[in-house]
Structures are given as C-alpha cells and as structure tokens.
Tab-separated table of C-alpha atoms and ligand atoms in Angstrom:
chain	number	residue	atom	x	y	z
A	1	MET	CA	0.151	-0.052	-0.059
A	2	LYS	CA	1.344	3.289	-0.713
A	3	VAL	CA	-0.292	6.700	0.588
A	4	GLY	CA	0.080	9.768	-1.274
A	5	ILE	CA	0.558	13.114	0.986
A	6	LEU	CA	-0.288	16.662	-0.303
A	7	GLY	CA	2.250	18.399	1.646
A	8	GLY	CA	5.780	17.853	3.211
A	9	GLY	CA	5.361	19.653	6.618
A	10	GLN	CA	5.592	18.191	10.016
A	11	LEU	CA	2.082	16.352	9.868
A	12	ALA	CA	3.473	14.735	6.746
A	13	ARG	CA	6.465	13.706	8.292
A	14	MET	CA	4.695	12.238	11.615
A	15	LEU	CA	2.123	10.277	9.307
A	16	ALA	CA	5.623	8.733	7.162
A	17	LEU	CA	6.954	7.849	10.682
A	18	ALA	CA	3.489	6.216	11.489
A	19	ALA	CA	3.441	4.302	8.288
A	20	GLN	CA	6.843	2.372	8.148
A	21	PRO	CA	5.892	-0.010	10.985
A	22	LEU	CA	2.727	-0.725	9.107
A	23	GLY	CA	4.632	-1.489	6.048
A	24	ILE	CA	3.150	1.427	4.247
A	25	GLU	CA	4.760	3.381	1.903
A	26	THR	CA	4.430	7.318	1.616
A	27	LEU	CA	5.149	9.780	-1.240
A	28	CYS	CA	4.885	13.741	-0.465
A	29	LEU	CA	3.902	16.188	-3.047
A	30	SER	CA	5.855	18.883	-1.354
A	31	ALA	CA	5.874	22.690	-2.127
A	32	THR	CA	9.939	23.096	-1.495
A	33	THR	CA	12.877	20.930	-1.473
A	34	ASP	CA	13.893	21.374	1.998
A	35	THR	CA	10.847	19.880	3.850
A	36	SER	CA	10.069	18.333	7.123
A	37	ALA	CA	8.962	15.164	5.677
A	38	LYS	CA	12.156	14.784	3.276
A	39	PRO	CA	14.342	12.858	5.648
A	40	VAL	CA	11.677	10.079	6.377
A	41	SER	CA	9.861	9.810	2.858
A	42	PRO	CA	10.336	10.103	-0.604
A	43	GLU	CA	8.831	13.526	-2.193
A	44	ILE	CA	8.068	15.043	-5.316
A	45	ILE	CA	8.465	18.908	-5.790
A	46	ARG	CA	5.410	20.363	-6.681
A	47	ASP	CA	5.370	22.122	-10.270
A	48	ASP	CA	2.449	24.214	-10.737
A	49	ASN	CA	3.374	24.596	-14.270
A	50	SER	CA	3.211	20.875	-15.163
A	51	PRO	CA	0.134	19.737	-16.561
A	52	THR	CA	0.818	15.994	-16.045
A	53	GLN	CA	2.367	16.135	-12.388
A	54	LEU	CA	-0.763	15.721	-10.365
A	55	GLN	CA	-1.728	12.689	-12.736
A	56	ASP	CA	1.700	11.058	-12.370
A	57	PHE	CA	1.564	11.657	-8.682
A	58	THR	CA	-1.935	10.304	-8.346
A	59	ASP	CA	-0.898	7.088	-10.554
A	60	GLN	CA	1.947	6.269	-8.072
A	61	VAL	CA	-0.169	5.795	-4.908
A	62	ASP	CA	-3.268	3.864	-3.830
A	63	VAL	CA	-4.961	6.389	-1.708
A	64	ILE	CA	-4.278	10.258	-1.220
A	65	THR	CA	-4.486	12.246	1.935
A	66	TYR	CA	-3.233	15.488	2.973
A	67	GLU	CA	-1.846	17.963	5.865
A	68	ASN	CA	-3.341	20.916	5.174
A	69	GLU	CA	-6.881	21.868	4.461
A	70	ASN	CA	-6.076	24.989	2.135
A	71	ILE	CA	-5.397	23.076	-0.797
A	72	PRO	CA	-7.381	24.219	-3.818
A	73	LEU	CA	-10.753	22.298	-3.893
A	74	GLU	CA	-10.098	21.816	-7.746
A	75	ILE	CA	-7.192	19.737	-6.962
A	76	ALA	CA	-9.142	17.456	-4.415
A	77	THR	CA	-11.901	16.859	-7.130
A	78	LYS	CA	-9.397	16.100	-10.047
A	79	ILE	CA	-7.710	13.738	-7.721
A	80	ALA	CA	-11.214	12.078	-6.651
A	81	ALA	CA	-11.885	11.553	-10.172
A	82	HIS	CA	-9.248	8.682	-10.139
A	83	LYS	CA	-8.382	7.892	-6.866
A	84	ASN	CA	-9.771	7.933	-3.290
A	85	ILE	CA	-8.604	11.212	-1.329
A	86	TYR	CA	-9.631	11.139	2.391
A	87	PRO	CA	-11.078	12.910	4.038
A	88	GLY	CA	-13.181	13.762	0.865
A	89	ALA	CA	-14.079	16.996	-0.775
A	90	THR	CA	-17.113	17.713	1.178
A	91	ALA	CA	-15.155	17.976	4.604
A	92	LEU	CA	-12.449	19.838	2.682
A	93	LYS	CA	-14.979	22.483	1.478
A	94	VAL	CA	-16.578	23.240	4.745
A	95	ALA	CA	-13.096	23.163	6.570
A	96	GLN	CA	-11.924	25.685	4.116
A	97	ASP	CA	-14.407	28.284	4.905
A	98	ARG	CA	-15.345	29.547	8.376
A	99	LEU	CA	-18.800	30.580	7.339
A	100	LEU	CA	-19.451	27.196	5.815
A	101	GLU	CA	-18.095	25.545	8.871
A	102	LYS	CA	-20.110	27.766	11.344
A	103	LYS	CA	-23.313	26.830	9.195
A	104	CYS	CA	-22.335	23.291	9.332
A	105	PHE	CA	-22.428	23.547	12.881
A	106	THR	CA	-25.816	25.500	13.023
A	107	GLN	CA	-27.395	22.777	10.813
A	108	LEU	CA	-26.152	20.133	13.052
A	109	GLU	CA	-27.135	21.698	16.231
A	110	ILE	CA	-23.586	22.011	17.459
A	111	ASN	CA	-23.350	25.111	19.493
A	112	THR	CA	-21.168	27.896	18.497
A	113	PRO	CA	-20.365	31.500	18.771
A	114	GLN	CA	-22.809	33.803	17.249
A	115	TYR	CA	-21.721	34.722	13.690
A	116	SER	CA	-22.426	36.921	11.102
A	117	ALA	CA	-21.271	36.922	7.267
A	118	ILE	CA	-19.626	39.962	6.430
A	119	GLU	CA	-19.331	41.440	2.925
A	120	SER	CA	-19.149	45.289	3.146
A	121	GLN	CA	-18.401	47.823	5.913
A	122	GLN	CA	-22.298	48.271	6.234
A	123	ASP	CA	-22.786	44.658	7.298
A	124	LEU	CA	-19.878	44.822	9.658
A	125	ASN	CA	-21.604	47.855	11.553
A	126	ASP	CA	-24.948	45.934	11.630
A	127	ALA	CA	-23.414	42.789	12.735
A	128	VAL	CA	-21.592	44.626	15.575
A	129	ALA	CA	-24.932	46.212	16.470
A	130	GLU	CA	-26.528	42.493	16.689
A	131	ILE	CA	-23.603	40.610	18.326
A	132	GLY	CA	-22.411	43.271	20.549
A	133	LEU	CA	-18.702	43.941	21.551
A	134	PRO	CA	-15.973	42.387	21.922
A	135	ALA	CA	-16.234	40.315	18.839
A	136	VAL	CA	-13.772	38.920	16.577
A	137	LEU	CA	-13.312	39.791	12.774
A	138	LYS	CA	-11.808	36.548	10.710
A	139	SER	CA	-11.143	35.907	7.323
A	140	ARG	CA	-13.474	33.224	6.141
A	141	ARG	CA	-10.324	31.623	4.223
A	142	PHE	CA	-6.740	31.217	4.753
A	143	GLY	CA	-6.701	31.856	8.530
A	144	TYR	CA	-4.673	29.660	10.838
A	145	ASP	CA	-3.121	30.338	14.126
A	146	GLY	CA	-4.606	33.551	14.814
A	147	LYS	CA	-3.657	34.868	11.290
A	148	GLY	CA	-6.410	36.945	9.467
A	149	GLN	CA	-8.205	37.912	13.035
A	150	PHE	CA	-8.855	41.553	14.597
A	151	ILE	CA	-10.530	41.931	17.827
A	152	ILE	CA	-12.997	44.756	17.766
A	153	ARG	CA	-13.146	45.897	21.653
A	154	THR	CA	-14.687	49.368	20.807
A	155	PRO	CA	-16.891	51.010	18.276
A	156	SER	CA	-13.762	53.184	17.451
A	157	ASP	CA	-11.992	49.704	16.241
A	158	ILE	CA	-14.528	49.155	13.478
A	159	ASP	CA	-12.718	51.175	11.030
A	160	GLN	CA	-9.397	49.948	11.391
A	161	ALA	CA	-10.491	46.292	11.444
A	162	TRP	CA	-12.208	46.979	8.079
A	163	GLN	CA	-9.351	48.593	6.830
A	164	THR	CA	-6.936	45.620	8.001
A	165	LEU	CA	-9.170	42.906	6.868
A	166	GLY	CA	-11.793	44.289	4.355
A	167	ASN	CA	-10.447	43.274	1.049
A	168	GLN	CA	-11.868	39.460	1.389
A	169	ALA	CA	-14.762	37.634	2.341
A	170	LEU	CA	-15.196	37.859	6.456
A	171	ILE	CA	-16.948	36.568	9.344
A	172	LEU	CA	-17.784	38.515	12.495
A	173	GLU	CA	-17.933	36.256	15.445
A	174	GLN	CA	-19.233	36.937	19.155
A	175	PHE	CA	-15.989	37.037	21.508
A	176	ILE	CA	-16.169	34.443	23.783
A	177	PRO	CA	-14.592	35.011	27.409
A	178	PHE	CA	-13.586	31.122	27.417
A	179	GLN	CA	-12.931	29.254	30.873
A	180	THR	CA	-10.225	27.179	28.572
A	181	GLU	CA	-10.433	26.033	25.335
A	182	VAL	CA	-10.497	22.115	24.546
A	183	SER	CA	-10.458	19.595	21.318
A	184	ILE	CA	-11.373	16.410	20.431
A	185	ILE	CA	-9.769	14.093	17.908
A	186	ALA	CA	-11.416	11.130	16.458
A	187	THR	CA	-10.715	8.704	13.688
A	188	CYS	CA	-13.464	7.479	11.162
A	189	ASP	CA	-13.167	4.245	9.064
A	190	GLN	CA	-14.720	3.475	5.800
A	191	GLN	CA	-17.529	1.702	7.695
A	192	GLN	CA	-18.284	4.899	9.445
A	193	GLN	CA	-16.967	3.416	12.901
A	194	ILE	CA	-15.746	6.014	15.105
A	195	LYS	CA	-13.089	6.257	17.544
A	196	TYR	CA	-12.548	8.870	19.935
A	197	TYR	CA	-9.648	10.026	21.868
A	198	PRO	CA	-9.978	11.599	25.052
A	199	LEU	CA	-10.825	15.370	25.359
A	200	ILE	CA	-7.523	17.796	25.293
A	201	GLU	CA	-7.268	20.975	27.149
A	202	ASN	CA	-5.402	23.575	25.068
A	203	ASN	CA	-3.385	26.927	25.874
A	204	HIS	CA	-2.903	29.405	23.078
A	205	GLN	CA	-0.651	32.422	22.941
A	206	HIS	CA	-1.182	35.048	20.512
A	207	GLY	CA	-3.520	32.687	18.476
A	208	ILE	CA	-1.032	29.696	18.241
A	209	LEU	CA	-1.332	26.427	20.448
A	210	ARG	CA	1.457	26.210	23.097
A	211	LEU	CA	0.251	23.602	25.170
A	212	SER	CA	-1.835	20.545	25.167
A	213	ARG	CA	-2.745	18.410	28.030
A	214	ALA	CA	-4.829	15.189	27.971
A	215	PRO	CA	-6.965	13.545	28.987
A	216	TYR	CA	-9.211	16.403	30.119
A	217	GLU	CA	-11.419	14.433	32.149
A	218	ASN	CA	-15.201	15.291	32.106
A	219	LEU	CA	-17.766	12.762	31.175
A	220	GLN	CA	-20.593	14.996	30.303
A	221	LEU	CA	-18.201	17.113	28.049
A	222	GLN	CA	-16.610	14.031	26.474
A	223	GLN	CA	-19.980	12.824	25.771
A	224	GLN	CA	-21.115	16.146	24.104
A	225	ALA	CA	-17.984	16.253	22.058
A	226	GLN	CA	-18.146	12.723	20.973
A	227	LEU	CA	-21.892	13.434	19.905
A	228	TYR	CA	-20.903	16.603	17.663
A	229	CYS	CA	-18.107	14.320	16.075
A	230	GLN	CA	-20.510	11.785	15.259
A	231	ARG	CA	-23.059	14.264	13.611
A	232	LEU	CA	-19.780	15.817	11.665
A	233	CYS	CA	-18.495	12.428	10.199
A	234	THR	CA	-21.979	11.371	9.270
A	235	HIS	CA	-22.884	14.708	7.529
A	236	LEU	CA	-19.486	14.878	5.789
A	237	ASN	CA	-19.278	11.131	5.028
A	238	TYR	CA	-15.957	11.216	6.498
A	239	VAL	CA	-12.910	9.012	6.391
A	240	GLY	CA	-9.768	9.708	8.714
A	241	THR	CA	-8.928	11.687	11.631
A	242	LEU	CA	-10.665	14.829	12.727
A	243	ALA	CA	-10.134	17.453	15.123
A	244	ILE	CA	-13.069	19.875	16.606
A	245	GLU	CA	-11.741	22.800	18.503
A	246	PHE	CA	-14.011	24.273	21.105
A	247	PHE	CA	-14.142	27.011	23.857
A	248	LEU	CA	-15.465	25.925	27.086
A	249	ILE	CA	-17.830	28.575	28.905
A	250	ASP	CA	-20.307	28.009	31.686
A	251	GLY	CA	-19.725	24.141	31.479
A	252	GLN	CA	-20.927	24.560	27.502
A	253	LEU	CA	-19.032	23.694	24.750
A	254	LEU	CA	-18.872	26.139	22.048
A	255	ALA	CA	-17.329	24.759	18.468
A	256	ASN	CA	-14.889	27.160	17.008
A	257	GLU	CA	-13.497	25.240	14.082
A	258	ILE	CA	-12.697	21.610	12.828
A	259	ALA	CA	-9.494	20.562	11.133
A	260	PRO	CA	-10.086	17.421	8.539
A	261	ARG	CA	-6.682	15.844	9.157
A	262	VAL	CA	-4.356	15.011	11.982
A	263	HIS	CA	-4.355	17.853	14.543
A	264	ASN	CA	-1.350	19.804	16.360
A	265	SER	CA	-3.544	19.101	19.823
A	266	GLY	CA	-3.237	15.200	19.186
A	267	HIS	CA	0.330	14.941	18.853
A	268	TRP	CA	0.415	13.649	22.558
A	269	THR	CA	-1.193	10.502	21.289
A	270	ILE	CA	2.431	9.582	19.751
A	271	GLU	CA	3.326	8.220	23.175
A	272	GLY	CA	0.198	8.772	25.093
A	273	ALA	CA	-2.082	6.701	23.605
A	274	ASP	CA	-2.488	2.856	22.375
A	275	THR	CA	-2.728	4.103	18.901
A	276	SER	CA	-1.576	7.483	17.707
A	277	GLN	CA	-3.827	9.897	15.508
A	278	PHE	CA	-1.316	9.544	12.621
A	279	GLU	CA	-1.361	5.816	12.842
A	280	ASN	CA	-5.234	5.736	13.109
A	281	HIS	CA	-5.720	8.186	10.185
A	282	LEU	CA	-3.624	5.835	8.094
A	283	ARG	CA	-5.351	2.634	9.092
A	284	ALA	CA	-8.646	4.677	8.262
A	285	ILE	CA	-7.500	5.782	4.751
A	286	CYS	CA	-6.064	2.349	3.911
A	287	ASP	CA	-9.431	0.535	5.365
A	288	LEU	CA	-7.604	-1.443	8.072
A	289	PRO	CA	-9.268	-1.854	11.542
A	290	LEU	CA	-8.749	1.075	13.633
A	291	GLY	CA	-6.612	0.743	17.036
A	292	SER	CA	-7.493	1.335	20.652
A	293	THR	CA	-7.769	5.212	21.466
A	294	ALA	CA	-7.154	5.029	25.337
A	295	SER	CA	-4.891	7.209	26.669
A	296	ARG	CA	-1.791	5.633	28.637
A	297	GLY	CA	-1.541	7.869	31.641
A	298	ASN	CA	-1.221	11.557	31.724
A	299	SER	CA	0.341	13.408	28.864
A	300	ALA	CA	1.246	17.013	28.016
A	301	MET	CA	2.349	18.453	24.653
A	302	PHE	CA	4.544	21.576	24.299
A	303	ASN	CA	5.053	23.362	20.966
A	304	CYS	CA	8.497	24.298	20.445
A	305	LEU	CA	7.930	27.881	18.527
A	306	GLY	CA	11.059	29.698	16.728
A	307	GLU	CA	13.688	27.557	18.849
A	308	LEU	CA	14.099	24.000	20.069
A	309	PRO	CA	15.431	23.497	23.578
A	310	PRO	CA	18.795	21.946	24.268
A	311	ILE	CA	17.911	18.123	23.782
A	312	ASN	CA	19.963	17.161	26.656
A	313	ASP	CA	17.973	19.082	29.242
A	314	ILE	CA	14.796	17.885	28.102
A	315	LEU	CA	15.666	14.251	27.827
A	316	ALA	CA	17.329	14.229	31.410
A	317	ILE	CA	13.432	14.916	32.519
A	318	PRO	CA	11.852	11.678	33.224
A	319	GLY	CA	8.932	10.954	30.770
A	320	ALA	CA	9.999	13.732	28.219
A	321	HIS	CA	10.214	12.994	24.613
A	322	PHE	CA	11.631	15.069	22.281
A	323	HIS	CA	10.377	15.481	18.657
A	324	ASP	CA	12.523	17.869	16.045
A	325	TYR	CA	10.874	18.390	12.807
A	326	HIS	CA	14.066	19.067	10.920
A	327	LYS	CA	12.886	22.616	9.814
A	328	GLN	CA	14.693	26.014	9.690
A	329	ALA	CA	14.323	28.119	12.467
A	330	ARG	CA	12.216	31.172	12.016
A	331	PRO	CA	10.234	33.432	14.703
A	332	GLN	CA	7.159	31.593	15.907
A	333	ARG	CA	7.689	28.564	13.655
A	334	LYS	CA	6.679	25.596	14.905
A	335	LEU	CA	10.081	23.581	15.121
A	336	GLY	CA	9.362	20.527	17.356
A	337	HIS	CA	7.444	19.228	20.203
A	338	ILE	CA	8.086	18.000	23.611
A	339	THR	CA	5.588	15.246	25.097
A	340	LEU	CA	5.542	14.442	28.577
A	341	ASN	CA	3.867	11.045	29.393
A	342	THR	CA	3.824	9.067	32.530
A	343	ASP	CA	1.172	7.113	34.451
A	344	ASP	CA	2.812	8.163	37.742
A	345	ASN	CA	1.094	11.810	38.857
A	346	THR	CA	3.642	12.788	41.171
A	347	LEU	CA	6.241	12.131	38.436
A	348	PHE	CA	3.968	14.136	36.060
A	349	ASN	CA	3.603	17.128	38.089
A	350	SER	CA	7.357	17.364	38.941
A	351	SER	CA	8.594	16.877	35.365
A	352	PHE	CA	5.950	19.245	33.977
A	353	GLU	CA	7.289	21.650	36.594
A	354	GLN	CA	10.719	21.236	35.254
A	355	LEU	CA	9.608	21.610	31.656
A	356	CYS	CA	7.682	24.442	31.676
A	357	PRO	CA	10.643	27.084	32.377
A	358	LEU	CA	12.674	25.181	29.624
A	359	LEU	CA	9.903	25.664	27.369
A	360	GLY	CA	9.085	29.516	27.956
A	361	ILE	CA	5.457	28.867	29.022
A	362	ASP	CA	5.653	29.492	32.882
A	363	SER	CA	3.052	32.218	32.432
A	364	ILE	CA	0.085	29.975	31.382
A	365	ALA	CA	0.392	26.720	33.276
B	401	AMP	P1	-8.820	30.381	15.290
B	401	AMP	O1	-7.931	30.692	14.071
B	401	AMP	O2	-10.012	30.488	15.146
B	401	AMP	O3	-8.402	28.822	15.903
B	401	AMP	O4	-8.257	31.146	16.423
B	401	AMP	C1	-7.070	31.010	17.152
B	401	AMP	C2	-7.256	31.364	18.573
B	401	AMP	O5	-7.848	32.682	18.997
B	401	AMP	C3	-8.403	30.442	19.269
B	401	AMP	O6	-7.665	29.056	19.890
B	401	AMP	C4	-8.708	31.422	20.575
B	401	AMP	O7	-7.748	31.307	21.607
B	401	AMP	C5	-8.984	32.637	19.950
B	401	AMP	N1	-10.332	32.945	19.399
B	401	AMP	C6	-10.566	32.618	18.081
B	401	AMP	N2	-12.003	33.176	17.914
B	401	AMP	C7	-12.345	33.715	19.437
B	401	AMP	C8	-13.523	34.007	19.635
B	401	AMP	N3	-14.658	33.844	19.042
B	401	AMP	N4	-13.615	34.318	20.999
B	401	AMP	C9	-12.669	34.219	21.771
B	401	AMP	N5	-11.277	33.864	21.338
B	401	AMP	C10	-11.258	33.567	20.239
C-alpha cells in the first residue's frame, strides 16, 4: 500500500513515520525542497506549471490524503475522479471556509459562537450592533494560528478592523471569554465506525497552540464532544482523523473550528495513546481496522516555537520525549514538540514543573 500525502510539513513527516511499521509506503507532494518530511519519506516537488504532475503523482499511489485543508478544492476534485482522497471533498470544502463551517455547526445543532457573514462595512456595522462587542472579525478563508483576525473591542476599532481585513470575505464572531479551550480528536473508518480520543485542554498564545494536556476528564463534556463528532462524520461522510476545537464557557462547549486532518493538539497521542492519531488516520484511509484510542496515563505536549530547547536538558527529565521536525528556525515557527507522558501523577507534576521554564511557558500553566 502506498499513501500519497499532499504536503511535506511536520504532519506529513509524522504520518510517514507512523506508516513505516505498518509496511505502508508514503510519497509526499511537497511545495519546497527542504521539507520536514524529506528525511523520512520520498517526495516529489510540486510544479504548478506541469500539466501532468498531479496525474503522475496520483498514478503512483493507492490512496491520497493531505496535511493542510487549504489545498485548492479543484485539486481534490481532480484527484477524486481517479483515486480515493480522504477526508473527501465535502469535508475539505466546509473546513476551508469559516462561514460554511459555522453554518454546518448550526445545521447539525452543534453549539457555536454567534456569527454573521460580512461583505461590506455596512454589514460589519450591522453585525456589531447585533452581536455586540467585543467581537472577532476573521477572514473566511486561509486563517490559521490566529492569522487574519482582528478583535474589535470598542466601536472606534471598527474602521481599523475593516481597513486591515476588508479586502476579502469575512465573518464576525462573538468574542467568547472562555474558561479554557478543549479539542476532541476522532478517527472514522470506511464503515463509519468512529474511535474517540479523550478531550484535550489547549492553551494558545497569540493565536498559536503552546500547550496541550490530556486527558481532560469530564464525562459529560466528553459525551457531548463525541456526539458532535459523530454528527459531523456522518454529515460529511468522513474518513480519517478529525479534530474539533471548542471554547468551554459556563460548562458548555462552543465549537470554534474543525480540522479535517491530524491535528497539533493530538501530537501527544504518539506516546500517550494506545494508537496515535497518525496511525489511526493511516489505518482509516487504508481501510484497516482502527486501534484503541485509550490514553496511557497523563500527557502534556509543548510546542517549540522559533527555537528548540537543548535536547540534553529535555531528555534528562523523566517521561519527556523530544520531536525535532528538521525545519529551519524562524521566529514563531513550529520547529518541534516535547511530549511528557507518564502514568505516575507525582512524576507527571514534577516533570511538568521542570519542563515549563525550559519551554518558556511558565505564564500559562
Ligand atoms: P482560530 O484561528 O479560529 O483557531 O483562533 C485562534 C485562537 O484565537 C483560538 O484558539 C482562541 O484562543 C482565539 N479566538 C478565536 N476566536 C475567538 C472567539 N470568537 N472568542 C475568543 N477567542 C477567540
């Protein structure tokens, strides 16, 4: 079995690493030469001027997946005419557009912040009057890690928000003063059987994920999140790993967005779950039985942004695991992650305390 992966970043790398013990080969279609996936998977460098490259790539693999939901829909549709691409084009279309995504939540009775589509400055004024302030103006497409967003706190911010983002399709969302953020990751196989990972608590800084901890134990919220996953998987005819990010406020989950792929908040599953999100994604798209999603003790995953900590210092901490994505350093770039995993609570707490200052996140834990 050979899996084609659109993209060659760290998600492609971790998929390729998970594929090897299963005897699954991978081939990445990468945008640049020096990719994260290159040391662990064969790759083809994308040539948008080649009329035959996509077909050649498709012909070389048995099934195709992707690491980024912003691939053009036409590409997914072209591939789907010849080969299975998972998750399918419907999931991709919904996840690419915050308005379609929110409408899908509404249709499936998945609680979400109040929102309004914005196409003009008058729309924005009307939506602010309806939703109230503070509110978050977001680009409908290509927003990630907090990019393409403007928090409107007072009426005097409206002009600047419009000037900053007004040249594209937008959505205005109620600002949620959340207690915390959580996500659920699930994998759906080709028979629509779903395996759910435990809820994960996430801390973001400047819109970028810094720390995930799992399991976040709350039976009622776990069941609610699973129900939401189930509705989405059925509605989207979903195959593969899916993430839903939520705000938690007043004991309620409000869905923020979905990711139709393996997700940063699920990296802890490599050491912290019976089967990682990467392996289960591969199992789903290759029509293999899914593995157990049970967690093994407590896990924390720290993103390394802009620089990697000294490996010796990290590996000296009991329960800590080092993941270097093999990427060039740039400010705020995700270069790797550290996972802490142990079933010993006392050890978890002491190792966590040691890791936080090394990873520069003492202010949020
Ligand atoms: P997003 O790109 O939508 O995932 O947003 C990135 C981060 O910005 C989220 O994880 C939140 O921390 C914050 N954020 C986004 N939307 C809202 C909102 N409506 N209310 C409060 N915080 C938000």
